[in-house]
CSV table of C-alpha atoms in Angstrom, one decimal:
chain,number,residue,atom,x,y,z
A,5,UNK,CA,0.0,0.0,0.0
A,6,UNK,CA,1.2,3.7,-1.0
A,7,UNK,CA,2.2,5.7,1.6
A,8,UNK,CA,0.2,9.1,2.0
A,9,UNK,CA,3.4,10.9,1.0
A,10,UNK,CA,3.7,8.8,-2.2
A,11,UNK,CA,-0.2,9.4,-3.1
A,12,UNK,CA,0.4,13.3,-3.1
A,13,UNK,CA,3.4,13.2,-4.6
A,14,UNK,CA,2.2,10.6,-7.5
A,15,UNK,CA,-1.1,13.1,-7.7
A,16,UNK,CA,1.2,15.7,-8.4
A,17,UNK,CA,3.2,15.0,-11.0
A,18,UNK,CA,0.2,13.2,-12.7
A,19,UNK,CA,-1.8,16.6,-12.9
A,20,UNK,CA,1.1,18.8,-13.7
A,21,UNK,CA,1.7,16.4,-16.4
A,22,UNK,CA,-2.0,16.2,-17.3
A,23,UNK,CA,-2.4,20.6,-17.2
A,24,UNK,CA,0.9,20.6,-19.4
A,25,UNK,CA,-0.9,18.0,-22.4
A,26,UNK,CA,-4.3,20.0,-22.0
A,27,UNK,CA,-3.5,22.5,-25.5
A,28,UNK,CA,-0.7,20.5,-27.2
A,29,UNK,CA,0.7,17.2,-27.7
A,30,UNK,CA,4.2,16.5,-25.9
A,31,UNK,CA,6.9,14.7,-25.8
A,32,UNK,CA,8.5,13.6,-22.5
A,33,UNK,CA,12.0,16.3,-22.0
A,34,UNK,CA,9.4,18.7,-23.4
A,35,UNK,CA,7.0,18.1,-20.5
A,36,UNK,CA,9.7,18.2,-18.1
A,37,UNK,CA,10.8,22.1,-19.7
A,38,UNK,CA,7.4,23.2,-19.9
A,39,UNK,CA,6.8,22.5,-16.1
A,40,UNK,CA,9.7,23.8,-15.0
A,41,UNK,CA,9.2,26.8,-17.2
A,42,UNK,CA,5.6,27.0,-15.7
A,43,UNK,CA,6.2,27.0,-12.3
A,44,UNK,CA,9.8,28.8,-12.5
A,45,UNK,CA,11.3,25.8,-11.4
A,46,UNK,CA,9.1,25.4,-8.0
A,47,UNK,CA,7.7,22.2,-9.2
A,48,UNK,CA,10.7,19.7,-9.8
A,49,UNK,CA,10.9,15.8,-9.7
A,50,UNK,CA,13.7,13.6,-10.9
A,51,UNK,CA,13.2,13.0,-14.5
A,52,UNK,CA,13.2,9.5,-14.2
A,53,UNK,CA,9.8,9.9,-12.6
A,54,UNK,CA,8.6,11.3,-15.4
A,55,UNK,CA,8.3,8.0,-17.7
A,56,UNK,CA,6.4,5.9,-15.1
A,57,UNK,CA,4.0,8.6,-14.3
A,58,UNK,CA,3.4,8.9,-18.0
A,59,UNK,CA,3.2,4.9,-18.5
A,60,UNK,CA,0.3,5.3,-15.3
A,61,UNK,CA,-1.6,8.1,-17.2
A,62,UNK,CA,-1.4,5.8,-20.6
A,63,UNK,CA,-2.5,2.7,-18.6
A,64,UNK,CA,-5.6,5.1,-17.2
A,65,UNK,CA,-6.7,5.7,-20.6
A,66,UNK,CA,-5.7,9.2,-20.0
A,67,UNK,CA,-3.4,9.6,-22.4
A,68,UNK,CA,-1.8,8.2,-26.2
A,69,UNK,CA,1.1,7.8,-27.6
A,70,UNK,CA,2.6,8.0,-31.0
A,71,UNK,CA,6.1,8.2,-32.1
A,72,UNK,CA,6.8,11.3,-34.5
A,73,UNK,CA,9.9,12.6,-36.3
A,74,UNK,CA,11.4,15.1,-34.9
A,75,UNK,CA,11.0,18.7,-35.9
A,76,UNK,CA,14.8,19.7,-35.7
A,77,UNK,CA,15.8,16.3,-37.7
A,78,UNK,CA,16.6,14.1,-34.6
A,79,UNK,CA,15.5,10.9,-33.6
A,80,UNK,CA,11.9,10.3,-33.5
A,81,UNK,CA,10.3,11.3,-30.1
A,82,UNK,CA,7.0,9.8,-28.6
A,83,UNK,CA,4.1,11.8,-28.0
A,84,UNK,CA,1.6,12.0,-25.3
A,85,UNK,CA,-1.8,13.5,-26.2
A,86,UNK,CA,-5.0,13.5,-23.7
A,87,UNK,CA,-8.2,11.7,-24.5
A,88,UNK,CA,-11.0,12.5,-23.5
A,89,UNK,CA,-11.1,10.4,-20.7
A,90,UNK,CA,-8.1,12.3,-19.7
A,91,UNK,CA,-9.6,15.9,-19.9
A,92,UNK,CA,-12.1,14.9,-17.9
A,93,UNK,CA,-9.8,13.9,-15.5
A,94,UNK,CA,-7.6,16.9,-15.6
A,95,UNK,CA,-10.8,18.7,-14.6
A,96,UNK,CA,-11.7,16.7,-11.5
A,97,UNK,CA,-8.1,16.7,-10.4
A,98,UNK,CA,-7.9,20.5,-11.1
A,99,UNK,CA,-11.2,20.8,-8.8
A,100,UNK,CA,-10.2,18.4,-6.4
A,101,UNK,CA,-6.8,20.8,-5.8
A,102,UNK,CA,-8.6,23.8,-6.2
A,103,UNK,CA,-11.0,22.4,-2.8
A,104,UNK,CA,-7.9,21.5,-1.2
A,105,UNK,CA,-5.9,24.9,-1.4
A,106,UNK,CA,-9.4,26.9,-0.7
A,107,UNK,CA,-9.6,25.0,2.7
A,108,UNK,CA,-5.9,24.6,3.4
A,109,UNK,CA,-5.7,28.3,3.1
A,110,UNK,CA,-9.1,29.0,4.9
A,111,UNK,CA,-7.7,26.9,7.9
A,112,UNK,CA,-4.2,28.7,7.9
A,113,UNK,CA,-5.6,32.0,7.7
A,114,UNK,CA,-7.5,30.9,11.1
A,115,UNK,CA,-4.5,29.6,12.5
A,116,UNK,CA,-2.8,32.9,11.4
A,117,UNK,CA,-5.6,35.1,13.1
A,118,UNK,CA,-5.9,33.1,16.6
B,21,UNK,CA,28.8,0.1,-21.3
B,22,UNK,CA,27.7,3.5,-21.3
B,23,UNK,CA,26.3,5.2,-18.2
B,24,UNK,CA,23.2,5.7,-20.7
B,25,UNK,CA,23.5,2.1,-21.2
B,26,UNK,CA,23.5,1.2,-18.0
B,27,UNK,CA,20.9,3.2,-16.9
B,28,UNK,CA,18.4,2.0,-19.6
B,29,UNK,CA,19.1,-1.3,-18.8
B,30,UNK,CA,18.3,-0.9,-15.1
B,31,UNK,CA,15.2,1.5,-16.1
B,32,UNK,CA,13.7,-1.4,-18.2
B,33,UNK,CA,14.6,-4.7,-16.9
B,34,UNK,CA,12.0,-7.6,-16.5
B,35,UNK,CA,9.4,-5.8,-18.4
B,36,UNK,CA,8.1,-7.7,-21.3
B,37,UNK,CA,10.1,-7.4,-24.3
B,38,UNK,CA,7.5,-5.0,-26.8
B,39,UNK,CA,7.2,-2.7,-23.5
B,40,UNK,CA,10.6,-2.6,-22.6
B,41,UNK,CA,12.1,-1.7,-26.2
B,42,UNK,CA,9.6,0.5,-26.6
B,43,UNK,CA,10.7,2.2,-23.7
B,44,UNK,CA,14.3,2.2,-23.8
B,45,UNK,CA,13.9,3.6,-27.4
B,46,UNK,CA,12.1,6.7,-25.4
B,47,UNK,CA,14.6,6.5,-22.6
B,48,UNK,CA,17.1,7.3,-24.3
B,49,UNK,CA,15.9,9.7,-26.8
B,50,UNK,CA,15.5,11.6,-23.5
B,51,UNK,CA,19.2,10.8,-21.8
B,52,UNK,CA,20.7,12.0,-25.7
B,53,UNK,CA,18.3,15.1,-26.1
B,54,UNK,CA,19.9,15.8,-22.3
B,55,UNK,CA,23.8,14.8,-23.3
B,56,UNK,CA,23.4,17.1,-26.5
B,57,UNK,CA,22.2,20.0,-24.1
B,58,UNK,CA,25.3,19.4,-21.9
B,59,UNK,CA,27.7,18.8,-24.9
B,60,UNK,CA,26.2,22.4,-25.9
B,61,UNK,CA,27.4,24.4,-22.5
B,62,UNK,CA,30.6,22.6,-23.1
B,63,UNK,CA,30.7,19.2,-21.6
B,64,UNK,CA,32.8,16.8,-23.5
B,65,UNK,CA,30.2,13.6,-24.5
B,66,UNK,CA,31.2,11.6,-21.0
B,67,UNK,CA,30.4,14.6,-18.8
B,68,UNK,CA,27.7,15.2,-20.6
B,69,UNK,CA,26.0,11.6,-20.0
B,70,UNK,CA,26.8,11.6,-16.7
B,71,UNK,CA,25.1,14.3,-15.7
B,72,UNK,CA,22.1,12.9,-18.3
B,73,UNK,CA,21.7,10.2,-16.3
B,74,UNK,CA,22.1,12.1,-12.5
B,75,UNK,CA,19.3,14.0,-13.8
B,76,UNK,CA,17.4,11.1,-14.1
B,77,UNK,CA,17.8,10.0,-10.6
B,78,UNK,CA,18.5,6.3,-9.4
B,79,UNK,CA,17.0,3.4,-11.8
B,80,UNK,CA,15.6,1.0,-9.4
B,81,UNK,CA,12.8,3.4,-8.2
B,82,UNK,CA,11.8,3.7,-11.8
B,83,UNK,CA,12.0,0.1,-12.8
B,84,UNK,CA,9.8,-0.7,-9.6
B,85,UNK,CA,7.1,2.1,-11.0
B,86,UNK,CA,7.4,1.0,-14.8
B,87,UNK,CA,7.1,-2.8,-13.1
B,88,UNK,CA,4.2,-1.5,-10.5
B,89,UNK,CA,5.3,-3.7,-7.9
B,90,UNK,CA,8.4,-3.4,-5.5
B,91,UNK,CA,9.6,-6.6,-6.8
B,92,UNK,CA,12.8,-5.5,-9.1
B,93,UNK,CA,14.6,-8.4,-11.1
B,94,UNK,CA,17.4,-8.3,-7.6
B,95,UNK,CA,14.7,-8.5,-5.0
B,96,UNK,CA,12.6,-11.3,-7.4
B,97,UNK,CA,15.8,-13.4,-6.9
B,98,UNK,CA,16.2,-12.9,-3.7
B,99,UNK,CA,12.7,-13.6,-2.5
B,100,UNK,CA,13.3,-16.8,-5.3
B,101,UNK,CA,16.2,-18.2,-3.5
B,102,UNK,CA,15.0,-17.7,-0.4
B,103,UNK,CA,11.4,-19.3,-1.0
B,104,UNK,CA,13.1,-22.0,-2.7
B,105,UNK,CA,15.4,-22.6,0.2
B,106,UNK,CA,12.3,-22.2,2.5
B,107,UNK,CA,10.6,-24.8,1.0
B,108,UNK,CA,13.0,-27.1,0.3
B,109,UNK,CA,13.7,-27.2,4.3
B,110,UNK,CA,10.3,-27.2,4.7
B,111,UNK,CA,9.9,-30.2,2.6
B,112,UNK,CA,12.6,-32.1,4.1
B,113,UNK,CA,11.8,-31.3,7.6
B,114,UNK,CA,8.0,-32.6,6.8
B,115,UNK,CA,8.3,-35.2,4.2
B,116,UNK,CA,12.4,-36.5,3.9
B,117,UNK,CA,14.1,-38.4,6.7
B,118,UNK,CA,10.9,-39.8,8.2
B,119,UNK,CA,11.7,-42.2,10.9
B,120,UNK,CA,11.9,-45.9,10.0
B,121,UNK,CA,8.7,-47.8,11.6
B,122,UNK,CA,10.0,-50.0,13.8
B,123,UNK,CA,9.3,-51.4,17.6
B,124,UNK,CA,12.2,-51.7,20.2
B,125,UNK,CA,13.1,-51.7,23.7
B,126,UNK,CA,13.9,-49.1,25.7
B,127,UNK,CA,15.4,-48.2,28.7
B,128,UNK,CA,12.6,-47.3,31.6
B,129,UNK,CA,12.8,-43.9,33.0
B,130,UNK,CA,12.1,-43.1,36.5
B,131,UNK,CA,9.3,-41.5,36.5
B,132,UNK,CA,7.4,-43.9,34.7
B,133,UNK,CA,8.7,-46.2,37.3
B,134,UNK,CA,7.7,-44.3,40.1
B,135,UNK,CA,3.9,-45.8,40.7
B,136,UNK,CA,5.2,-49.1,39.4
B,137,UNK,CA,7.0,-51.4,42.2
B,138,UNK,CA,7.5,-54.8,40.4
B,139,UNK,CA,9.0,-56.7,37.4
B,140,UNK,CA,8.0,-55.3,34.3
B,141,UNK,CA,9.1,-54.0,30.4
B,142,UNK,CA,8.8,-51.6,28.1
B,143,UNK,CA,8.4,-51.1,24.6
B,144,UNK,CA,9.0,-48.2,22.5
B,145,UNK,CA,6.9,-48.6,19.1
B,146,UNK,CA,6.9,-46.4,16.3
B,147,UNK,CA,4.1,-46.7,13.7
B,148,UNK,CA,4.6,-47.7,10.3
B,149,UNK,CA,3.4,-44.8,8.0
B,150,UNK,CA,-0.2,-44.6,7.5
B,151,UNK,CA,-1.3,-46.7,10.9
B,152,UNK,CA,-4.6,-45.9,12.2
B,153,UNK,CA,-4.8,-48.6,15.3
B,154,UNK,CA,-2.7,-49.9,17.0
B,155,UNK,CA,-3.0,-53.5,19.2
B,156,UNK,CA,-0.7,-55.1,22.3
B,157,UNK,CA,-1.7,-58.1,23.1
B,158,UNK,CA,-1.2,-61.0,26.2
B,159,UNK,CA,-1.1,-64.0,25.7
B,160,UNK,CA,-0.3,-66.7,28.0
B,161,UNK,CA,0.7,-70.0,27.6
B,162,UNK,CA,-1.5,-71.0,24.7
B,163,UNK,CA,-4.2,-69.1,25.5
B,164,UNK,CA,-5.3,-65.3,24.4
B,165,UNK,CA,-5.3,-63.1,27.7
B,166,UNK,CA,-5.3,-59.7,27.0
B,167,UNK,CA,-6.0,-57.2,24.1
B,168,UNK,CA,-4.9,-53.2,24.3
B,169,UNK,CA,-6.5,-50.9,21.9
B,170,UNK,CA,-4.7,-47.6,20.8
B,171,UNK,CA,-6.7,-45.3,18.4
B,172,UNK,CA,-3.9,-43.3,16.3
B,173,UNK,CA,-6.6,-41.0,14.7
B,174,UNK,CA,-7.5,-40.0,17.7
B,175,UNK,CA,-4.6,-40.0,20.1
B,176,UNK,CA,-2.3,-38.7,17.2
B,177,UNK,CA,-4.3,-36.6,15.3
B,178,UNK,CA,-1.9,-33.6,14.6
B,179,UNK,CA,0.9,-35.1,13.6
B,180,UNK,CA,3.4,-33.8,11.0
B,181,UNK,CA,3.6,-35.9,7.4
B,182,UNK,CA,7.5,-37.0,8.6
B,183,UNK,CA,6.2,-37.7,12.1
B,184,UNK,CA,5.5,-41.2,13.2
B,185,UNK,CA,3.5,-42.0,16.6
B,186,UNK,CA,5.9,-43.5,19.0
B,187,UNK,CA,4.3,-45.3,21.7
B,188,UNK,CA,5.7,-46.3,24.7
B,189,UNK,CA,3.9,-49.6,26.0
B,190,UNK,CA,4.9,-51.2,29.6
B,191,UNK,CA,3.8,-54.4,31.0
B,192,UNK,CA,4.6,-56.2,34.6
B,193,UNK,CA,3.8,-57.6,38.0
B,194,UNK,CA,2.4,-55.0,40.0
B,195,UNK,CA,3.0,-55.0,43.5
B,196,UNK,CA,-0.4,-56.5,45.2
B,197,UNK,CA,-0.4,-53.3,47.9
B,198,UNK,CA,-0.7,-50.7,44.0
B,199,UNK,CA,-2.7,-52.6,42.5
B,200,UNK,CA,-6.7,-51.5,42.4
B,201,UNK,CA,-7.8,-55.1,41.3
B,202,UNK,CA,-7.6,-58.2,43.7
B,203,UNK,CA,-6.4,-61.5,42.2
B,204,UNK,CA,-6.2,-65.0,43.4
B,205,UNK,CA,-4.3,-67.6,45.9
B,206,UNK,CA,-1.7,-68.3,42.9
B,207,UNK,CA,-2.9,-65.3,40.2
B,208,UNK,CA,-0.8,-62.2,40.1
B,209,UNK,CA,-1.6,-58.9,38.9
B,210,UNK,CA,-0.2,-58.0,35.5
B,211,UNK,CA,-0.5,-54.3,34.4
B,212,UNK,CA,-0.4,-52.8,31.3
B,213,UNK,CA,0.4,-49.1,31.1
B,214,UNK,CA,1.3,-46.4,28.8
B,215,UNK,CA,2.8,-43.4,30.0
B,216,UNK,CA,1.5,-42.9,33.4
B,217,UNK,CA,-2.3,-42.1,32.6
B,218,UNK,CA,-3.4,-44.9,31.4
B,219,UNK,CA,-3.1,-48.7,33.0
B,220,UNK,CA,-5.2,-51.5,32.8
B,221,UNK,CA,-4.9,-54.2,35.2
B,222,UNK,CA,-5.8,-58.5,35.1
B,223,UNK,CA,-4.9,-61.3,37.2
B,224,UNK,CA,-2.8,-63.8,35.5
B,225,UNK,CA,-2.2,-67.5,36.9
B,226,UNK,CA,1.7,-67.1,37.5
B,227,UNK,CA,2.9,-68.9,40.3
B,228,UNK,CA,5.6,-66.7,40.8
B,229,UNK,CA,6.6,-62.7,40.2
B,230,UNK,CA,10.1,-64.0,39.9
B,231,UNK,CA,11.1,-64.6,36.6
B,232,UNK,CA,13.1,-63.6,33.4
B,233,UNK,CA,12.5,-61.1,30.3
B,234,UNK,CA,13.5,-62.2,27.3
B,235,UNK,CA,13.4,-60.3,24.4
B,236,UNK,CA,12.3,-61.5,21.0
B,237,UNK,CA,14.7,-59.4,18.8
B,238,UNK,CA,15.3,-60.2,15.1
B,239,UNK,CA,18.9,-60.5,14.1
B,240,UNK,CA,19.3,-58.9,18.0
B,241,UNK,CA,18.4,-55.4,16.9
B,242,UNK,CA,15.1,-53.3,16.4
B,243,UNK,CA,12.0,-55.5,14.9
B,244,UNK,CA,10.8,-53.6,12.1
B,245,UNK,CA,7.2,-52.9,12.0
B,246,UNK,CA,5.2,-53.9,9.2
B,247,UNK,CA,1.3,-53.9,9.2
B,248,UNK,CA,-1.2,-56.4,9.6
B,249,UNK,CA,1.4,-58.6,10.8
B,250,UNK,CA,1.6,-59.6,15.1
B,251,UNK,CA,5.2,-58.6,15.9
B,252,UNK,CA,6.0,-60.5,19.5
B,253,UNK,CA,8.2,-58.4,21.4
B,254,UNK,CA,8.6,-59.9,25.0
B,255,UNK,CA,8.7,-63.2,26.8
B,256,UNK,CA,8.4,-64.1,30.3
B,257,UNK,CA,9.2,-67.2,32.1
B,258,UNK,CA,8.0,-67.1,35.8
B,259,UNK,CA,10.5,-68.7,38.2
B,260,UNK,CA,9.2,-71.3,40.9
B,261,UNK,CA,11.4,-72.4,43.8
B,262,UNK,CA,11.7,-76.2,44.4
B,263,UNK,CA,13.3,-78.5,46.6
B,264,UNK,CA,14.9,-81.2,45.1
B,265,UNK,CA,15.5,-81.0,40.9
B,266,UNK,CA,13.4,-83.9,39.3
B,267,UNK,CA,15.2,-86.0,36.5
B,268,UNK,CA,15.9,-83.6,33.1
B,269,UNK,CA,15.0,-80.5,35.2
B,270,UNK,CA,18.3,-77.8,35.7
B,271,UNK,CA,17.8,-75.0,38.0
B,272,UNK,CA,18.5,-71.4,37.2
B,273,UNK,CA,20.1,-70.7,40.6
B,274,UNK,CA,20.3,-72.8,43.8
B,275,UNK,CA,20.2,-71.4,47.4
B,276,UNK,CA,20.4,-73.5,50.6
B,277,UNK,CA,15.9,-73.0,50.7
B,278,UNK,CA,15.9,-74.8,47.0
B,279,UNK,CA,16.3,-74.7,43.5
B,280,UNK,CA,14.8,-72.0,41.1
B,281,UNK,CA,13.9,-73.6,37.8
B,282,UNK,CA,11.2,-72.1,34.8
B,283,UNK,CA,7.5,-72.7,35.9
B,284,UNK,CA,5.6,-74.9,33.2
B,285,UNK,CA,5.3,-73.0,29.6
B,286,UNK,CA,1.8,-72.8,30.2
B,287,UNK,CA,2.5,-70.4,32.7
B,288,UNK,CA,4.6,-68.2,30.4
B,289,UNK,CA,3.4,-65.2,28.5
B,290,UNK,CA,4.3,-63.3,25.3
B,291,UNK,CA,3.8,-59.3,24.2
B,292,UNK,CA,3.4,-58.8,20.9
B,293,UNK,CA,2.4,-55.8,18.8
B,294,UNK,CA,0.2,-55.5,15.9
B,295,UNK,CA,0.0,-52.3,13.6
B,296,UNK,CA,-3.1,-51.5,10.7
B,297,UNK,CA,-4.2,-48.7,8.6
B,298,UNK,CA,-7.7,-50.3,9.7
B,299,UNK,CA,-9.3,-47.4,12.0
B,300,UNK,CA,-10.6,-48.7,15.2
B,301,UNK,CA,-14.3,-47.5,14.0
B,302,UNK,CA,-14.4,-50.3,11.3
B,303,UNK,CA,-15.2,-53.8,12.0
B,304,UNK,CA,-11.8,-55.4,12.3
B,305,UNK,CA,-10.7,-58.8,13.6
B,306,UNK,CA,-7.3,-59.5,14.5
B,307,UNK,CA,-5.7,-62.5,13.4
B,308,UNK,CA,-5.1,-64.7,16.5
B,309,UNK,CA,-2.1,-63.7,18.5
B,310,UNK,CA,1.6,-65.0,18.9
B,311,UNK,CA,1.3,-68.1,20.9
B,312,UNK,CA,4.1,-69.2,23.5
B,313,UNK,CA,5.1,-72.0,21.2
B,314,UNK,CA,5.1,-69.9,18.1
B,315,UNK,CA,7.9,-67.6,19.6
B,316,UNK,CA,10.0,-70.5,20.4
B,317,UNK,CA,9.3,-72.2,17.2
B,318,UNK,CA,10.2,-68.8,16.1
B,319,UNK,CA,13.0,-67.2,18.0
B,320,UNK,CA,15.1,-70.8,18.2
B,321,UNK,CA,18.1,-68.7,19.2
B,322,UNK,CA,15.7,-69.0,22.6
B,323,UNK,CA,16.2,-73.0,22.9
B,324,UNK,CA,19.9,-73.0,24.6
B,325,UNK,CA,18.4,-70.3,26.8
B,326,UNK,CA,15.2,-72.5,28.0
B,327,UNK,CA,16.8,-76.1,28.6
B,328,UNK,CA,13.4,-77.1,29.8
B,329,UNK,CA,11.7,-76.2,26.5
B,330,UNK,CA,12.4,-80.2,25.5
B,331,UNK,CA,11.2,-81.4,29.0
B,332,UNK,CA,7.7,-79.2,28.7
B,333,UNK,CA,7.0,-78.8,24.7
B,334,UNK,CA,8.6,-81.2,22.6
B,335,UNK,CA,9.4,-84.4,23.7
């Protein structure tokens, strides 16, 4: 069984990864940039990470994959696109975090005040 | 190999083989995206890997997510050899180096002596595999005195596959002031016990409580138990004190009061021991039990023991 630590942390990284796919198609370095680049490097993970929390979204139904040649001429890079099942997703998730920081910060306020 | 290598390996191993190239290919489009980024701020190509994979953080953490359980090929074969090894002692310890069925004597401890003050035996027997009851029977002279009953189902229920139930069966003269029974001018009481719970007593027409033990030993060891089969185990040969010898008659010890010499062989009894995978709750008959004369027809190594066996059997 997952430790609480490992569910938040796992619930993370699967909606920052989920918000990033929302408008585009990505492959996986160019998640890791655009998170970073999002956040100004407050949200970080090991990139290794990355790959299995990508693999988990895929297995959801979350997510497909196709390989495509690369822009600049490289090797071909594999692509991760939301279904539709996965928008939906991203939307609960978003909620669910939005309900979490309201009453986080409705509790600390409190704290702050007393 | 390559650090890239390396890690890609360790990233993907033990996942099937389409998943894990498939994988690997996008692995390490990532670690040579990364290395060319390096190589571009000036890292030379090894540098630059190297710090590709540090990026990455330690393999086994992804392997185990990319494998969704914590079992990584290194743990698998751990928890492998050691189940294996647990098992295998397992199985010997349960089914391998089972204890040969056999029946032999033993020495008598004291404490199964303690409520016992007389001249008796014991026997130690140890089930053949698969025996449900077990039967120790009396029998004196030519006549069938006493049958003991053990239920192995029962009394040895729990038992391990390698374990065999080993019984420890006494028989003797009790002294008259013990016993709970009262015999006869010229009957004795002859106990049977196992352990110290259980005892059964009967009066037996031996003129004397003096006498010898002889065991009925194959080859002199351990009889081997086989079922469905009476295995006699013990002989007695009461002792009676006489005055003068009559012709042909030798006396096991003289004292100035007389001569001791073997009472008649109808007064001698035989223990024997019979083993079946018959349980106890189904009609069974035993075959008839070991007679004196059968054990000396049987056990002739007896004959230069028993010089009176011509005067009182065979002549």
């Amino acid at each position: 069984m997952a430790t609480p630590s490992t569910d938040a942390k796992r619930g993370t990284i699967d909606l920052a990864i989920l918000a990033t796919l929302e408008h585009q198609a990505r492959y996986g370095l160019e998640i890791l940039t655009e998170v970073q680049r999002a956040t100004s490097g407050s949200l970080t993970f090991k990139e290794g990470s990355l790959y299995p929390a990508l693999h988990r979204l895929v297995k959801q139904g979350w997510v497909e994959t196709s390989w495509e040649e690369s822009d600049s001429g490289g090797a071909p890079r594999k692509y991760y696109e939301l279904t539709d099942d996965g928008r939906r997703a991203l939307e609960r998730k978003r909620q669910e975090w939005r309900s979490v920081r309201d009453a986080m910060e409705v509790f600390l306020n409190m704290r702050g005040a007393a | 190999m390559s650090p890239v290598d390396q890690y890609i390996r360790r990233a993907t191993t033990g996942l099937p083989n389409r998943a894990r190239l498939d994988t690997a290919a996008e692995l390490r489009v990532h670690l040579n995206e990364r290395t060319r980024q390096y190589m571009d701020q000036g890292f030379d190509r090894s540098e630059a890997e190297h710090l590709a994979v540090e990026q990455m953080g330690p393999a086994e953490p992804v392997n185990r997510s990319f494998l969704g359980h914590v079992f990584t090929p290194r743990v698998g074969w751990v928890v492998l050899v050691l189940l294996v090894l647990g098992s295998g002692g397992w199985l010997a310890a349960n089914y391998l180096f089972a204890p040969a069925p056999l029946v032999r004597t033993v020495a008598v401890e004291a404490e199964e002596l303690l409520p016992y003050i007389g001249d008796f035996q014991m026997l130690q027997v140890t089930a053949p595999k698969g025996t449900k009851t077990l039967y120790f029977a009396v029998t004196q002279g030519e006549e069938e005195a006493s049958l003991s009953v053990i239920n192995l189902e029962y009394d040895y229920a729990d038992l391990r596959p390698n374990q065999r139930a080993s019984i420890r069966f006494g028989v003797g003269f009790l002294n008259s002031a013990l016993a709970m029974i009262e015999c006869g001018s010229g009957s004795r009481v002859l106990a049977t016990f196992r352990g110290t719970q259980s005892r059964s007593e009967m009066c037996l027409p031996v003129p004397s409580t003096n006498g010898s033990w002889a065991f009925l030993m194959q080859n002199g060891g351990d009889n081997v138990m086989v079922h469905d089969e009476w295995q006699p185990m013990l002989l007695f040969r009461p002792t009676v004190m006489v005055t003068e010898l009559l012709p042909g008659q030798f006396a096991n010890w003289s004292t100035p009061e007389g001569h001791a010499v073997d009472a008649p062989r109808d007064t001698w009894f035989v223990v024997s021991v019979f083993a079946t995978t018959v349980p106890i709750t189904e009609d069974f008959t035993v075959p008839a039990y070991p007679k004196v004369s059968d054990v000396v027809r049987q056990y002739r190594w007896l004959e230069p023991q028993l010089p009176d066996v011509r005067l009182t059997g065979e002549h």
